Amino acid sequence: MAGRSYIEVSAPYANFMLNPAKPERGVCRVCHSSAGEGYADCAKCSFQPNHLDAVVPVTYSIGGEQMHRALRNYKDGATPRIRQQIAYDLAAVLWRFLVSHERCVASTAGVSGFQIVTTVPSGSTARDDGRVNLRRIAGEVCGATRDRFERLLVPTDTGTDTRDYDPNRYRAVRQLSGENVLLIDDTWTTGHSAQSAAYALKQARAGAVALVVIGRHVNREWDDTDQLLKKLSGPFDWDDCVVHVE
Amino acid sequence: MIELREKAALVSMLRHGGVRWGDVADRVEDAGSAVMALQSLHEQAELTLLNQEPPDLEAVLGPVVGEIAAWRQEGMQLITVLDPAYPENLLTVHDRPPLLFVRGRLDPGDARSVAIVGTRSASPRGLRQAGDAARRFAEAGFVVASGLAAGVDTAAHRGALAAGGRTIGVIGTGLRRSYPKQNADLQRELGERSAVISQFWPDQPPGRHTFPMRNAIMSGLALATLVVEASHTSGARMQARIALEHGRPVLFLRSMLEHEWARGYAERPGVHVVDDVDDAVDRLERLYTFDVAMTA
C-alpha cells in the first residue's frame, strides 16, 4: 500500500490542536503561555536564562485533553502499536508545520536557515537511550528534518535535580563551527530542558539555536490560563504560527 | 490477589471524591499502581485536613475486595486502565474511564472495531443500512460496537450477530439495567456471546449525562465511527463530534448528506463520506497504515 502524505496524516489533528497566542500583553515573550497580569514573561521564563533565538510552539497542549494525551502516548503508550501510530502522526504534524513555517522561525532567529536539526534529550542517559521516538520522528519519519538530523546532544548525568535549568545537564558530542541549529522537542512545560540544551549547543559554538516544540503545555487550572484559552478559538490554522511572516 | 487489591484501590479512589474522573486514570497510570495512587491521595487529604489520621489501607480495601468478588459472581468483571485486558484503542483517548465493568469477555482483536451509530427512531432504510453495514463489517473481520439502544443500534448488533461476528454493546446505564427494556434479551445475548461494557456503577439508571459519556467510550474503543442515519439532535451527532476530538475518523454513508449538519461536518478534517462498507474498509486500511514511509 502506498504511503500517505503528511497533509493527509496530520489533518485530523486540527480537530484538537490550538494555535498558541501571539506576542501581546499577558503572553510570555519567551514561551507563549500566560504571563500574568502586568508581567512580560511567565514566572518560569523570568527566572531562567534564555539561550534560544526563537521559541515556536506548534500548538497548545492542554492538560488532560487530547493533544496532551498524544504527546504522552507517543513515547510512553502502553503498547508498541500505540507508540508507533502516534509517533507517525506527530511526525506528520511537525513536517507540515515546518514546510510552512521554518522560514518564519529562521526569520525570527535572524538567520536564513538551519544547517543542522537535533532533538532535546531526556534528562538521563538511561531514559534518553530508551526513548527513541522523538529522534525517530525528527531523524527518520519527518521529511522536513531527517536529511539534516544529527544526534548532537547527550545527557551528562551529573545533575541531581532535572526539574530546573542546568547548564551542565547536556553536552554536545562534537564542536560546531557556527552552524545554525533547529532544536526539536515534543513538549515545553517549564522550558528548563530546552534552555539547558540550547546552552550546551552555544557552548559547542553553534550559531543561532531556535526551538520548534510541538506542544506548549498549559493547564486550565492555572491563573489566567483559562482566560487566555477562552480568547483563542479553533479551528486550527495550519497557515499561521506564533512568529508568522508573510 | 495483587490484581484484586489494584481493582479495589481504583474503586476506592473513584468513591473518594475530590478528584476529577479523568484525573484518576492519569494518576493511576503515573503511579503505575492504583494502590499507590490511592495512598498518595490519602496523604494529600491528610495534609489538607491537618488532624485527619490517614485511613488504614487494609480496612479500606478489604470490604471492596468482597464487593468485587460479589460482582464477579454476578458475571460482572472490573477492568482497570492498568489491566492488559483494557481495550487498546481506548487507552489513547484523553477521557478514557479509569474503570470498566464488563459482562462477557474482551478480546485483543477488539482493536479492529468500528462503532455504528444512528437514530433511535430509524426509517426502514436506516435500519436496513445499519444491519447491512454491520453484517459486511463482520464479514470483513471487524468487531461492531454499538450502544444497545433502539433503532440503528439494535439493527447493527443484530446484523453483526447474523453474520456470526463479534459485537460489543457499550451502554449508558449500569450493567444490571437495560435501556430500553425491550433490549434486555439482546443485552444478555451480547454478554454471553461477546461483551457488554459500561463505565457506570452496576445500578446506574439512564440519565442525560450518561449517554454522551457512553458515546465517548464507544468512540475511543473503535477505530472509527460510522454514522448511518441521524438528525442534528441525535446522540450520533454527539459521537461524531467526540470522535473528531479524539482524532478518530468519522465515516458517513453518502445518504447522510441529506442532513444539513452532516454536510457541514463533511467539510471537516477526519470526516469521510463513503459509498458502502467496502469503501469504508478500504479507507480504514489506508488510515491505519503506519509502517510505510510517509510522502510529501
mmCIF file of C-alpha atoms in Angstrom, chain A:
data_model
loop_
_atom_site.group_PDB
_atom_site.id
_atom_site.type_symbol
_atom_site.label_atom_id
_atom_site.label_comp_id
_atom_site.label_asym_id
_atom_site.label_seq_id
_atom_site.Cartn_x
_atom_site.Cartn_y
_atom_site.Cartn_z
ATOM 1 C CA MET A 1 0.000 0.000 0.000
ATOM 2 C CA ALA A 2 1.300 3.458 -0.929
ATOM 3 C CA GLY A 3 2.278 5.734 1.929
ATOM 4 C CA ARG A 4 0.024 8.598 2.948
ATOM 5 C CA SER A 5 1.141 12.191 2.653
ATOM 6 C CA TYR A 6 1.958 14.297 5.695
ATOM 7 C CA ILE A 7 -1.026 16.504 4.824
ATOM 8 C CA GLU A 8 -3.397 13.565 4.995
ATOM 9 C CA VAL A 9 -1.886 12.076 8.166
ATOM 10 C CA SER A 10 -1.801 15.368 10.066
ATOM 11 C CA ALA A 11 -5.287 16.545 9.019
ATOM 12 C CA PRO A 12 -7.368 15.056 11.880
ATOM 13 C CA TYR A 13 -5.087 16.686 14.461
ATOM 14 C CA ALA A 14 -6.528 20.070 13.521
ATOM 15 C CA ASN A 15 -9.658 18.965 15.371
ATOM 16 C CA PHE A 16 -7.891 19.288 18.716
ATOM 17 C CA MET A 17 -4.859 21.484 18.066
ATOM 18 C CA LEU A 18 -4.959 25.144 19.122
ATOM 19 C CA ASN A 19 -2.775 27.919 17.687
ATOM 20 C CA PRO A 20 -0.856 29.461 20.612
ATOM 21 C CA ALA A 21 -1.267 33.146 21.448
ATOM 22 C CA LYS A 22 0.967 35.568 19.585
ATOM 23 C CA PRO A 23 3.151 38.037 21.483
ATOM 24 C CA GLU A 24 0.940 40.583 23.212
ATOM 25 C CA ARG A 25 0.177 41.854 26.686
ATOM 26 C CA GLY A 26 -0.262 38.990 29.112
ATOM 27 C CA VAL A 27 1.509 36.445 26.908
ATOM 28 C CA CYS A 28 5.022 35.329 27.862
ATOM 29 C CA ARG A 29 7.529 36.720 25.339
ATOM 30 C CA VAL A 30 9.561 33.530 25.504
ATOM 31 C CA CYS A 31 7.188 30.584 25.667
ATOM 32 C CA HIS A 32 3.720 31.939 24.747
ATOM 33 C CA SER A 33 1.950 30.837 27.917
ATOM 34 C CA SER A 34 0.037 33.344 30.015
ATOM 35 C CA ALA A 35 2.440 35.728 31.721
ATOM 36 C CA GLY A 36 0.138 37.018 34.406
ATOM 37 C CA GLU A 37 -1.267 40.498 34.759
ATOM 38 C CA GLY A 38 1.431 43.153 34.375
ATOM 39 C CA TYR A 39 4.269 40.780 33.516
ATOM 40 C CA ALA A 40 6.122 40.411 30.228
ATOM 41 C CA ASP A 41 7.334 36.861 30.878
ATOM 42 C CA CYS A 42 5.844 33.949 32.765
ATOM 43 C CA ALA A 43 7.289 33.089 36.177
ATOM 44 C CA LYS A 44 9.419 30.208 34.843
ATOM 45 C CA CYS A 45 10.919 32.147 31.968
ATOM 46 C CA SER A 46 11.675 35.143 34.223
ATOM 47 C CA PHE A 47 13.885 33.020 36.437
ATOM 48 C CA GLN A 48 15.959 31.155 33.895
ATOM 49 C CA PRO A 49 18.265 32.434 31.162
ATOM 50 C CA ASN A 50 17.020 32.416 27.604
ATOM 51 C CA HIS A 51 19.557 30.909 25.218
ATOM 52 C CA LEU A 52 17.061 30.337 22.434
ATOM 53 C CA ASP A 53 16.922 32.700 19.479
ATOM 54 C CA ALA A 54 13.338 31.673 18.847
ATOM 55 C CA VAL A 55 10.800 29.512 20.690
ATOM 56 C CA VAL A 56 7.969 28.410 18.446
ATOM 57 C CA PRO A 57 5.278 26.082 19.782
ATOM 58 C CA VAL A 58 3.096 24.470 17.104
ATOM 59 C CA THR A 59 0.049 24.146 19.363
ATOM 60 C CA TYR A 60 -1.017 24.415 22.966
ATOM 61 C CA SER A 61 -1.220 21.088 24.713
ATOM 62 C CA ILE A 62 -3.912 21.496 27.353
ATOM 63 C CA GLY A 63 -3.537 19.329 30.455
ATOM 64 C CA GLY A 64 -5.831 16.308 30.322
ATOM 65 C CA GLU A 65 -7.000 16.974 26.764
ATOM 66 C CA GLN A 66 -6.322 15.054 23.556
ATOM 67 C CA MET A 67 -3.071 16.699 22.390
ATOM 68 C CA HIS A 68 -1.614 16.196 25.848
ATOM 69 C CA ARG A 69 -2.617 12.551 25.658
ATOM 70 C CA ALA A 70 -0.979 12.130 22.233
ATOM 71 C CA LEU A 71 2.272 13.773 23.351
ATOM 72 C CA ARG A 72 2.440 11.386 26.218
ATOM 73 C CA ASN A 73 1.377 8.249 24.364
ATOM 74 C CA TYR A 74 3.856 8.542 21.509
ATOM 75 C CA LYS A 75 6.651 7.797 23.953
ATOM 76 C CA ASP A 76 5.017 6.134 26.957
ATOM 77 C CA GLY A 77 1.964 4.469 25.378
ATOM 78 C CA ALA A 78 1.134 1.047 26.768
ATOM 79 C CA THR A 79 1.717 -0.910 23.544
ATOM 80 C CA PRO A 80 4.179 -0.717 20.623
ATOM 81 C CA ARG A 81 1.278 -0.135 18.236
ATOM 82 C CA ILE A 82 0.124 2.922 20.186
ATOM 83 C CA ARG A 83 3.620 4.389 20.257
ATOM 84 C CA GLN A 84 4.268 3.731 16.578
ATOM 85 C CA GLN A 85 0.921 5.088 15.421
ATOM 86 C CA ILE A 86 1.064 8.323 17.365
ATOM 87 C CA ALA A 87 4.745 8.949 16.577
ATOM 88 C CA TYR A 88 3.828 8.643 12.906
ATOM 89 C CA ASP A 89 1.020 11.191 13.338
ATOM 90 C CA LEU A 90 3.219 13.644 15.219
ATOM 91 C CA ALA A 91 5.937 13.374 12.569
ATOM 92 C CA ALA A 92 3.312 14.446 10.039
ATOM 93 C CA VAL A 93 2.287 17.391 12.229
ATOM 94 C CA LEU A 94 5.913 18.509 12.511
ATOM 95 C CA TRP A 95 6.557 18.028 8.792
ATOM 96 C CA ARG A 96 3.518 20.046 7.800
ATOM 97 C CA PHE A 97 4.333 22.811 10.239
ATOM 98 C CA LEU A 98 7.948 23.150 9.130
ATOM 99 C CA VAL A 99 7.128 23.173 5.424
ATOM 100 C CA SER A 100 5.034 26.293 6.035
ATOM 101 C CA HIS A 101 6.819 27.913 8.943
ATOM 102 C CA GLU A 102 10.511 27.027 9.164
ATOM 103 C CA ARG A 103 11.240 30.262 7.340
ATOM 104 C CA CYS A 104 9.232 32.202 9.961
ATOM 105 C CA VAL A 105 11.316 30.537 12.682
ATOM 106 C CA ALA A 106 14.570 31.351 10.871
ATOM 107 C CA SER A 107 13.497 34.928 10.295
ATOM 108 C CA THR A 108 12.712 35.377 13.998
ATOM 109 C CA ALA A 109 16.098 33.913 14.899
ATOM 110 C CA GLY A 110 17.696 36.378 12.471
ATOM 111 C CA VAL A 111 19.176 33.768 10.131
ATOM 112 C CA SER A 112 18.425 32.499 6.661
ATOM 113 C CA GLY A 113 18.104 28.838 7.647
ATOM 114 C CA PHE A 114 19.288 25.938 9.786
ATOM 115 C CA GLN A 115 22.027 23.562 8.715
ATOM 116 C CA ILE A 116 21.513 21.027 11.493
ATOM 117 C CA VAL A 117 18.411 19.612 13.193
ATOM 118 C CA THR A 118 18.612 17.902 16.563
ATOM 119 C CA THR A 119 16.305 16.983 19.444
ATOM 120 C CA VAL A 120 16.237 17.834 23.143
ATOM 121 C CA PRO A 121 17.381 14.692 25.018
ATOM 122 C CA SER A 122 15.720 13.235 28.102
ATOM 123 C CA GLY A 123 17.275 14.095 31.446
ATOM 124 C CA SER A 124 19.443 10.994 31.873
ATOM 125 C CA THR A 125 21.308 8.621 29.570
ATOM 126 C CA ALA A 126 19.199 5.676 30.700
ATOM 127 C CA ARG A 127 15.964 7.471 29.810
ATOM 128 C CA ASP A 128 17.361 9.047 26.676
ATOM 129 C CA ASP A 129 18.625 5.791 25.190
ATOM 130 C CA GLY A 130 15.271 4.123 25.825
ATOM 131 C CA ARG A 131 13.161 6.925 24.435
ATOM 132 C CA VAL A 132 13.860 6.702 20.729
ATOM 133 C CA ASN A 133 10.625 8.034 19.340
ATOM 134 C CA LEU A 134 11.415 11.759 19.237
ATOM 135 C CA ARG A 135 14.665 11.003 17.395
ATOM 136 C CA ARG A 136 12.726 8.669 15.099
ATOM 137 C CA ILE A 137 10.268 11.439 14.320
ATOM 138 C CA ALA A 138 12.919 14.049 13.512
ATOM 139 C CA GLY A 139 15.568 11.708 12.151
ATOM 140 C CA GLU A 140 13.592 9.186 10.130
ATOM 141 C CA VAL A 141 9.933 9.929 9.515
ATOM 142 C CA CYS A 142 9.685 13.708 9.136
ATOM 143 C CA GLY A 143 10.802 14.613 5.630
ATOM 144 C CA ALA A 144 11.432 18.242 6.592
ATOM 145 C CA THR A 145 14.160 17.341 9.106
ATOM 146 C CA ARG A 146 15.572 13.856 8.509
ATOM 147 C CA ASP A 147 18.262 14.860 5.982
ATOM 148 C CA ARG A 148 19.722 17.390 8.433
ATOM 149 C CA PHE A 149 19.248 15.385 11.612
ATOM 150 C CA GLU A 150 22.126 14.604 13.902
ATOM 151 C CA ARG A 151 22.109 13.352 17.495
ATOM 152 C CA LEU A 152 24.191 16.233 18.778
ATOM 153 C CA LEU A 153 23.319 16.287 22.461
ATOM 154 C CA VAL A 154 23.604 13.708 25.231
ATOM 155 C CA PRO A 155 22.857 13.917 28.949
ATOM 156 C CA THR A 156 25.876 14.285 31.218
ATOM 157 C CA ASP A 157 24.171 12.521 34.141
ATOM 158 C CA THR A 158 25.858 14.952 36.516
ATOM 159 C CA GLY A 159 22.906 16.887 37.869
ATOM 160 C CA THR A 160 20.822 15.708 40.778
ATOM 161 C CA ASP A 161 17.611 17.552 40.000
ATOM 162 C CA THR A 162 16.274 17.561 36.467
ATOM 163 C CA ARG A 163 13.452 19.956 37.265
ATOM 164 C CA ASP A 164 15.420 23.161 36.887
ATOM 165 C CA TYR A 165 17.574 24.846 34.276
ATOM 166 C CA ASP A 166 21.059 23.345 34.492
ATOM 167 C CA PRO A 167 23.883 24.474 32.186
ATOM 168 C CA ASN A 168 25.620 21.131 32.767
ATOM 169 C CA ARG A 169 22.659 18.858 32.022
ATOM 170 C CA TYR A 170 23.718 18.123 28.426
ATOM 171 C CA ARG A 171 26.853 18.212 26.344
ATOM 172 C CA ALA A 172 27.356 18.321 22.589
ATOM 173 C CA VAL A 173 29.091 15.294 21.101
ATOM 174 C CA ARG A 174 31.204 17.478 18.816
ATOM 175 C CA GLN A 175 32.217 21.101 18.307
ATOM 176 C CA LEU A 176 30.365 23.132 15.710
ATOM 177 C CA SER A 177 31.649 25.978 13.617
ATOM 178 C CA GLY A 178 28.831 28.442 13.757
ATOM 179 C CA GLU A 179 26.132 26.315 12.118
ATOM 180 C CA ASN A 180 22.572 27.299 12.969
ATOM 181 C CA VAL A 181 20.701 24.557 14.797
ATOM 182 C CA LEU A 182 16.980 23.826 14.741
ATOM 183 C CA LEU A 183 16.156 22.148 18.029
ATOM 184 C CA ILE A 184 13.032 19.951 18.188
ATOM 185 C CA ASP A 185 11.121 18.891 21.292
ATOM 186 C CA ASP A 186 7.738 17.371 21.996
ATOM 187 C CA THR A 187 6.567 19.424 24.977
ATOM 188 C CA TRP A 188 7.505 22.685 26.685
ATOM 189 C CA THR A 189 6.345 22.702 30.291
ATOM 190 C CA THR A 190 8.919 24.835 32.107
ATOM 191 C CA GLY A 191 11.453 25.121 29.281
ATOM 192 C CA HIS A 192 14.326 24.026 31.509
ATOM 193 C CA SER A 193 15.428 21.143 29.289
ATOM 194 C CA ALA A 194 15.218 23.175 26.079
ATOM 195 C CA GLN A 195 17.193 26.041 27.666
ATOM 196 C CA SER A 196 19.776 23.619 29.062
ATOM 197 C CA ALA A 197 20.067 22.044 25.587
ATOM 198 C CA ALA A 198 20.418 25.431 23.892
ATOM 199 C CA TYR A 199 23.170 26.377 26.337
ATOM 200 C CA ALA A 200 25.132 23.205 25.501
ATOM 201 C CA LEU A 201 24.791 23.941 21.766
ATOM 202 C CA LYS A 202 26.001 27.513 22.184
ATOM 203 C CA GLN A 203 28.941 26.240 24.261
ATOM 204 C CA ALA A 204 29.793 23.975 21.339
ATOM 205 C CA ARG A 205 29.892 27.055 19.071
ATOM 206 C CA ALA A 206 26.542 26.773 17.385
ATOM 207 C CA GLY A 207 25.298 29.860 15.561
ATOM 208 C CA ALA A 208 21.626 30.587 16.116
ATOM 209 C CA VAL A 209 19.623 27.999 18.059
ATOM 210 C CA ALA A 210 15.854 28.011 17.596
ATOM 211 C CA LEU A 211 13.314 25.648 19.118
ATOM 212 C CA VAL A 212 10.230 24.252 17.463
ATOM 213 C CA VAL A 213 8.229 22.412 20.102
ATOM 214 C CA ILE A 214 5.047 20.548 19.231
ATOM 215 C CA GLY A 215 3.048 21.303 22.379
ATOM 216 C CA ARG A 216 3.265 24.244 24.768
ATOM 217 C CA HIS A 217 1.800 22.558 27.851
ATOM 218 C CA VAL A 218 -0.784 24.660 29.684
ATOM 219 C CA ASN A 219 -3.352 23.848 32.300
ATOM 220 C CA ARG A 220 -6.821 25.333 32.543
ATOM 221 C CA GLU A 221 -6.463 25.446 36.315
ATOM 222 C CA TRP A 222 -3.520 27.826 36.201
ATOM 223 C CA ASP A 223 -4.187 31.505 36.926
ATOM 224 C CA ASP A 224 -5.039 33.451 33.786
ATOM 225 C CA THR A 225 -4.664 30.436 31.506
ATOM 226 C CA ASP A 226 -8.336 29.678 31.153
ATOM 227 C CA GLN A 227 -8.949 33.334 30.252
ATOM 228 C CA LEU A 228 -6.200 33.178 27.659
ATOM 229 C CA LEU A 229 -7.538 29.942 26.169
ATOM 230 C CA LYS A 230 -11.085 31.276 26.022
ATOM 231 C CA LYS A 231 -9.922 34.151 23.843
ATOM 232 C CA LEU A 232 -8.496 31.721 21.308
ATOM 233 C CA SER A 233 -10.768 29.751 19.097
ATOM 234 C CA GLY A 234 -10.497 26.983 16.563
ATOM 235 C CA PRO A 235 -10.332 25.624 14.031
ATOM 236 C CA PHE A 236 -6.581 25.184 13.990
ATOM 237 C CA ASP A 237 -4.956 27.204 11.205
ATOM 238 C CA TRP A 238 -2.013 25.405 9.562
ATOM 239 C CA ASP A 239 -1.163 28.588 7.650
ATOM 240 C CA ASP A 240 -0.433 30.607 10.779
ATOM 241 C CA CYS A 241 2.207 30.377 13.509
ATOM 242 C CA VAL A 242 3.194 32.500 16.532
ATOM 243 C CA VAL A 243 6.001 34.192 14.568
ATOM 244 C CA HIS A 244 4.354 34.188 11.181
ATOM 245 C CA VAL A 245 5.816 36.285 8.383
ATOM 246 C CA GLU A 246 4.050 36.550 5.052
#
